[in-house]
mmCIF file of C-alpha atoms in Angstrom:
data_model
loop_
_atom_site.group_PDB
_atom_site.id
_atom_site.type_symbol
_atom_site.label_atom_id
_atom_site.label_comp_id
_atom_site.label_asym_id
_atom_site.label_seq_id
_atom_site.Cartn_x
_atom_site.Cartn_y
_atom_site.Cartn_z
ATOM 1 C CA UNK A 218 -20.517 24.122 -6.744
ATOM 2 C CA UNK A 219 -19.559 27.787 -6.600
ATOM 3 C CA UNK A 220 -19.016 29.138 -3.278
ATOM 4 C CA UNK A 221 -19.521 32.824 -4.442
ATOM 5 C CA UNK A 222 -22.877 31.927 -5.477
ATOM 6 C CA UNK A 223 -24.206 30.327 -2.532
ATOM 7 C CA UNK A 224 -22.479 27.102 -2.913
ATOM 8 C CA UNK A 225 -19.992 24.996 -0.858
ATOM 9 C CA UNK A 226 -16.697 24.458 -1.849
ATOM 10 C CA UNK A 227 -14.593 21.480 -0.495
ATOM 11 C CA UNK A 228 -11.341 19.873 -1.117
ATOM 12 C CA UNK A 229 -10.776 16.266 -1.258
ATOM 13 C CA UNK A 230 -8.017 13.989 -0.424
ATOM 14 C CA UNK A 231 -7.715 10.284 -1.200
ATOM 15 C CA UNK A 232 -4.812 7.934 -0.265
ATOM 16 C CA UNK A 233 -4.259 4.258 -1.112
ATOM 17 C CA UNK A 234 -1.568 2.164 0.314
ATOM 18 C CA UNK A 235 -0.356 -1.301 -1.139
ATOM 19 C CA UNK A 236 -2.688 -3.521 1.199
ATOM 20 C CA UNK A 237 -5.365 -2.564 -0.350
ATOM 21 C CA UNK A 238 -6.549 0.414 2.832
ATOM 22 C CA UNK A 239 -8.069 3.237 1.512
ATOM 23 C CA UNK A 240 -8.508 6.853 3.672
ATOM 24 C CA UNK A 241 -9.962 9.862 1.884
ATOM 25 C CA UNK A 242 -11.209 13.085 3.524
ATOM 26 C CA UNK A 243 -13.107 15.735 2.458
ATOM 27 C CA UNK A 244 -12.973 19.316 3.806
ATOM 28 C CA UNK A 245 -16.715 21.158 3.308
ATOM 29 C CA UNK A 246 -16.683 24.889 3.695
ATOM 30 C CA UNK A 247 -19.741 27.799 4.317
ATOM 31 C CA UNK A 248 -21.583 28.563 1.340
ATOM 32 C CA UNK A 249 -20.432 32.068 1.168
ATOM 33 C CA UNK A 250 -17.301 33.231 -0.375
ATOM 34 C CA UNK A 251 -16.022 35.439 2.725
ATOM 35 C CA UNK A 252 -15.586 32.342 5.033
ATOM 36 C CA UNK A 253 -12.946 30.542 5.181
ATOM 37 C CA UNK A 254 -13.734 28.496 7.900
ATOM 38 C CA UNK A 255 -14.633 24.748 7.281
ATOM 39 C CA UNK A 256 -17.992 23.332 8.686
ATOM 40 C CA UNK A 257 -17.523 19.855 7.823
ATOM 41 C CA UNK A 258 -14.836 17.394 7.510
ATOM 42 C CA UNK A 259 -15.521 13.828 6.565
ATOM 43 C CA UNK A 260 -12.932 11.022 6.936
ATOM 44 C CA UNK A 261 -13.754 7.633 5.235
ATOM 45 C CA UNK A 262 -11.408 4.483 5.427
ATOM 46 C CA UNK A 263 -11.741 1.065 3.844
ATOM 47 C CA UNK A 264 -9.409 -1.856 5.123
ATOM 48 C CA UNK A 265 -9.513 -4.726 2.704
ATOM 49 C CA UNK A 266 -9.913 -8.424 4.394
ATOM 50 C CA UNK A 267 -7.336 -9.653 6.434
ATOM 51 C CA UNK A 268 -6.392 -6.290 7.567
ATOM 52 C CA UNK A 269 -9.267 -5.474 9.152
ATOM 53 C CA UNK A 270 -9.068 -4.225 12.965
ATOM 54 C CA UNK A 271 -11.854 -5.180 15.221
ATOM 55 C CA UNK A 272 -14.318 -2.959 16.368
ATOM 56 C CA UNK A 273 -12.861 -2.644 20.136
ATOM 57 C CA UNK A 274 -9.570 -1.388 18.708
ATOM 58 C CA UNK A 275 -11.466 1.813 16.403
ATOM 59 C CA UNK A 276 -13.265 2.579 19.211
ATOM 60 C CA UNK A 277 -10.126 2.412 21.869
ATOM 61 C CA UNK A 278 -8.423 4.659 19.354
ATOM 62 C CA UNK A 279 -11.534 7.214 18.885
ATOM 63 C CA UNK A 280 -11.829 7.199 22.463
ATOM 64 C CA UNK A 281 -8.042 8.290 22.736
ATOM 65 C CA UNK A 282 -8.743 11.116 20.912
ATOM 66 C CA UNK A 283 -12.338 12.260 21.453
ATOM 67 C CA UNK A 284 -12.724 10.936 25.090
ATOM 68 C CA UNK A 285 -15.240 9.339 26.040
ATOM 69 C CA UNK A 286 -18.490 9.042 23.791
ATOM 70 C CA UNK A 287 -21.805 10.545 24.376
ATOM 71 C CA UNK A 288 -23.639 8.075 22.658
ATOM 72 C CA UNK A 289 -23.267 4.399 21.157
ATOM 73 C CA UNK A 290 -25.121 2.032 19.609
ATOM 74 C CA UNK A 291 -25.777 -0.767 16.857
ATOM 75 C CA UNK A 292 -27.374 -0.884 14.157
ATOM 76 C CA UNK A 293 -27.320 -3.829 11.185
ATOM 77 C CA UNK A 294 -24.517 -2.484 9.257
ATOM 78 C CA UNK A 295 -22.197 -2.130 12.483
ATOM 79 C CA UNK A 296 -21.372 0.457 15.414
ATOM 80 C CA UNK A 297 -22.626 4.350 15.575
ATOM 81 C CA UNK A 298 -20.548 5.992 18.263
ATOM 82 C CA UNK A 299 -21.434 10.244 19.058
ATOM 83 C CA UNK A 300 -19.936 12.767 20.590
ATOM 84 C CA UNK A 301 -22.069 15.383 20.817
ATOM 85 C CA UNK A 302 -21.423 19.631 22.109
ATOM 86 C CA UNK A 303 -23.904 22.768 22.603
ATOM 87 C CA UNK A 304 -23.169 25.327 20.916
ATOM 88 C CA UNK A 305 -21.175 26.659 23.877
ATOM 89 C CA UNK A 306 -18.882 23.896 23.460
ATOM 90 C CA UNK A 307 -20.377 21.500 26.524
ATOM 91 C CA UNK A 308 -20.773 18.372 26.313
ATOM 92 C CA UNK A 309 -24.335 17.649 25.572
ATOM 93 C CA UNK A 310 -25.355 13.698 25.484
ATOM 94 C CA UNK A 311 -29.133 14.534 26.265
ATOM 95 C CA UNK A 312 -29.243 16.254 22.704
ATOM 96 C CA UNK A 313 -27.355 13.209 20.780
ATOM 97 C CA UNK A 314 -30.726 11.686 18.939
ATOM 98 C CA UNK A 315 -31.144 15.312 17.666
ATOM 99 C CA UNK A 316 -27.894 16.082 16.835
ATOM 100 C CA UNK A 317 -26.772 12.965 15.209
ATOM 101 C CA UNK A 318 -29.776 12.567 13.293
ATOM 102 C CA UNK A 319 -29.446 16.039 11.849
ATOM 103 C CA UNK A 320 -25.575 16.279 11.435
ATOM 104 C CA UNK A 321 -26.056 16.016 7.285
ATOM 105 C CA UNK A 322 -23.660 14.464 4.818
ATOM 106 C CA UNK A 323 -22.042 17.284 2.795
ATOM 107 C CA UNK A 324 -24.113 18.820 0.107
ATOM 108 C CA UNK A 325 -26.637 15.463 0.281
ATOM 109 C CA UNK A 326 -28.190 16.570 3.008
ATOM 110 C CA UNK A 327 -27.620 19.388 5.756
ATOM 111 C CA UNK A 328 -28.285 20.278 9.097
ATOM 112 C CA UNK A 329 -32.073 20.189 10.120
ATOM 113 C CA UNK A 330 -33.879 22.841 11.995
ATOM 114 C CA UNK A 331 -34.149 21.070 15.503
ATOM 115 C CA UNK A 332 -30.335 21.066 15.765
ATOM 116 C CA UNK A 333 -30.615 25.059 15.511
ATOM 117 C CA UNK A 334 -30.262 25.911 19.029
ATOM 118 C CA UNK A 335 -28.952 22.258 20.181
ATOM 119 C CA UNK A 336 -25.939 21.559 18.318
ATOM 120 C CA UNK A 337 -22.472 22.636 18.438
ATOM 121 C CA UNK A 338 -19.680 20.398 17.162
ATOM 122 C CA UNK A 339 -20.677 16.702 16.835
ATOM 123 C CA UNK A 340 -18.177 13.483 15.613
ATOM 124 C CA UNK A 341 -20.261 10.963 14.551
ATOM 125 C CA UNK A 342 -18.342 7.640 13.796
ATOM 126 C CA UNK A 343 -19.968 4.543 11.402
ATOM 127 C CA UNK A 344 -18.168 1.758 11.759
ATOM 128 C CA UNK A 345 -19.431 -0.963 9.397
ATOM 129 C CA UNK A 346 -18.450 -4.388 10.127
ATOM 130 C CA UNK A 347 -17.767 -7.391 7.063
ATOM 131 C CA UNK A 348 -16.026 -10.530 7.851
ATOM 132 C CA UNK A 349 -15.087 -10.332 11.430
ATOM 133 C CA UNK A 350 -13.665 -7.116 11.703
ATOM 134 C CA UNK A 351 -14.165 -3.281 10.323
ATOM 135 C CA UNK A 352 -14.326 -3.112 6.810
ATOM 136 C CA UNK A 353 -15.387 1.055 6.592
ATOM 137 C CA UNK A 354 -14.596 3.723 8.985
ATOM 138 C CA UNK A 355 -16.738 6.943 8.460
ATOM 139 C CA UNK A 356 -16.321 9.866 10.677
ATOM 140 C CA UNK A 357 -18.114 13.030 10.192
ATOM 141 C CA UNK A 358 -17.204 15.941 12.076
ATOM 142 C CA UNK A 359 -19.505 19.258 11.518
ATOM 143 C CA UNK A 360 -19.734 22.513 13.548
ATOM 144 C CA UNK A 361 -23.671 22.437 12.919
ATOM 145 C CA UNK A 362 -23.728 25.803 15.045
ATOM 146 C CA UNK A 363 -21.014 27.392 12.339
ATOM 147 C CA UNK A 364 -23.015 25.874 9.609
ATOM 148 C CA UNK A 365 -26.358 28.097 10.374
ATOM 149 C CA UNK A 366 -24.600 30.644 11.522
ATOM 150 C CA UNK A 367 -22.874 30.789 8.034
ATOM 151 C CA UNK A 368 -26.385 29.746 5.840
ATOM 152 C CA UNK A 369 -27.556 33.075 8.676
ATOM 153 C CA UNK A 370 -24.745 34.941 7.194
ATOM 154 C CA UNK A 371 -25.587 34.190 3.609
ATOM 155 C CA UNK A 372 -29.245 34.423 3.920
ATOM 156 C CA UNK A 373 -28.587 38.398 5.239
ATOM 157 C CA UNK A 374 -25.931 39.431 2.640
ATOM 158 C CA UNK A 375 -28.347 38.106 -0.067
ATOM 159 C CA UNK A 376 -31.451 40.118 1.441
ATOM 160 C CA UNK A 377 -29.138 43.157 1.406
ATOM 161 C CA UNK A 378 -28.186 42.785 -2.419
ATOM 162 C CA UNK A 379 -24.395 42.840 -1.381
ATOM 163 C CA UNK A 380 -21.323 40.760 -1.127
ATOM 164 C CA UNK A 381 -20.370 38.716 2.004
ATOM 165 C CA UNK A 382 -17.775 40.492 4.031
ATOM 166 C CA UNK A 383 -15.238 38.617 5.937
ATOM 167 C CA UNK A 384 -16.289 38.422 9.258
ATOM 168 C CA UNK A 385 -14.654 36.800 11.778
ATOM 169 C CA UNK A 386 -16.837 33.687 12.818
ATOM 170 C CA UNK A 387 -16.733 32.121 16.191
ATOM 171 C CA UNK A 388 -14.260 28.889 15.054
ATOM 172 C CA UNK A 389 -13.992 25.288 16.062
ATOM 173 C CA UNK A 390 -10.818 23.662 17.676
ATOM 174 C CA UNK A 391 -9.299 21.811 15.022
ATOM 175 C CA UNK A 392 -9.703 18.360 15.242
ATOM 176 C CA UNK A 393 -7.006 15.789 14.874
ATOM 177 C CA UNK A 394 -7.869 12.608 12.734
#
């Protein structure tokens, strides 16, 4: 869609390798044309069968990187594993059912209004399961703070009949995949 008119705009990577593992990301920015900040970053991998790590290996490597998680669970299609930050940038497990729930999926569906005042950054990770192992790895990473602040943004620049002016916006660490 067109970021100067209220859209987002996102870039999209995909690579393949010659077992059969795919790994595309996607990189979602604000809906106005003034920020270049991203809001949203979605990594998905597929491992083909017989190359398929086991769900206590993903989630020893996420751990590595993310620390410890704020929330787990399962589900039928696999493993849902959180970690969840006020807008502040604390660690906030007691708001993970909110957050989580209300993290969005790109332009399918966005941030709800409970995770307003509740959310800051949150890593969601899906790890389905097919076969004995993990066949699809989907992290989702959004600065749901960012994001209304941005729609905020928008919303004001539109009531004023003008152009968005670049601002600087309050940023999130980036975050190594």
């Amino acid at each position: 869609s067109d970021p100067a008119n209220g859209g987002d705009a996102r870039i999209v990577a995909t690579l393949a390798d010659d077992g059969g593992r795919t790994d595309r990301t996607e990189i979602w920015f604000g809906g106005d044309a003034a920020s270049a900040a991203s809001d949203f970053i979605v990594r998905r991998m597929q491992f083909p069968e017989g190359a398929r790590p086991s769900v206590a290996q993903i989630e020893q490597s996420l751990t590595g990187k993310y620390g410890a998680p704020h929330a787990a669970g399962d589900d039928d299609q696999g493993r849902i594993i959180a970690w969840v930050f006020d807008p502040a940038g604390a660690p906030a497990p007691q708001a993970a059912d909110v957050c989580v729930q209300n993290i969005g999926d790109g332009l399918l569906q966005q941030p709800g209004d409970a995770a307003r005042d509740t959310c800051g950054l949150v890593a969601v990770a899906d790890i389905a399961t097919a076969g004995g192992g993990v066949s699809d790895l989907t992290l989702r990473v959004r600065d749901v703070a960012g994001w209304f602040e941005n729609q905020d943004r928008h919303l004001k620049v539109q009531q004023a009949g003008g152009t968005a002016q670049s601002a600087a916006t309050p940023g999130v660490q980036p975050v190594k995949f």
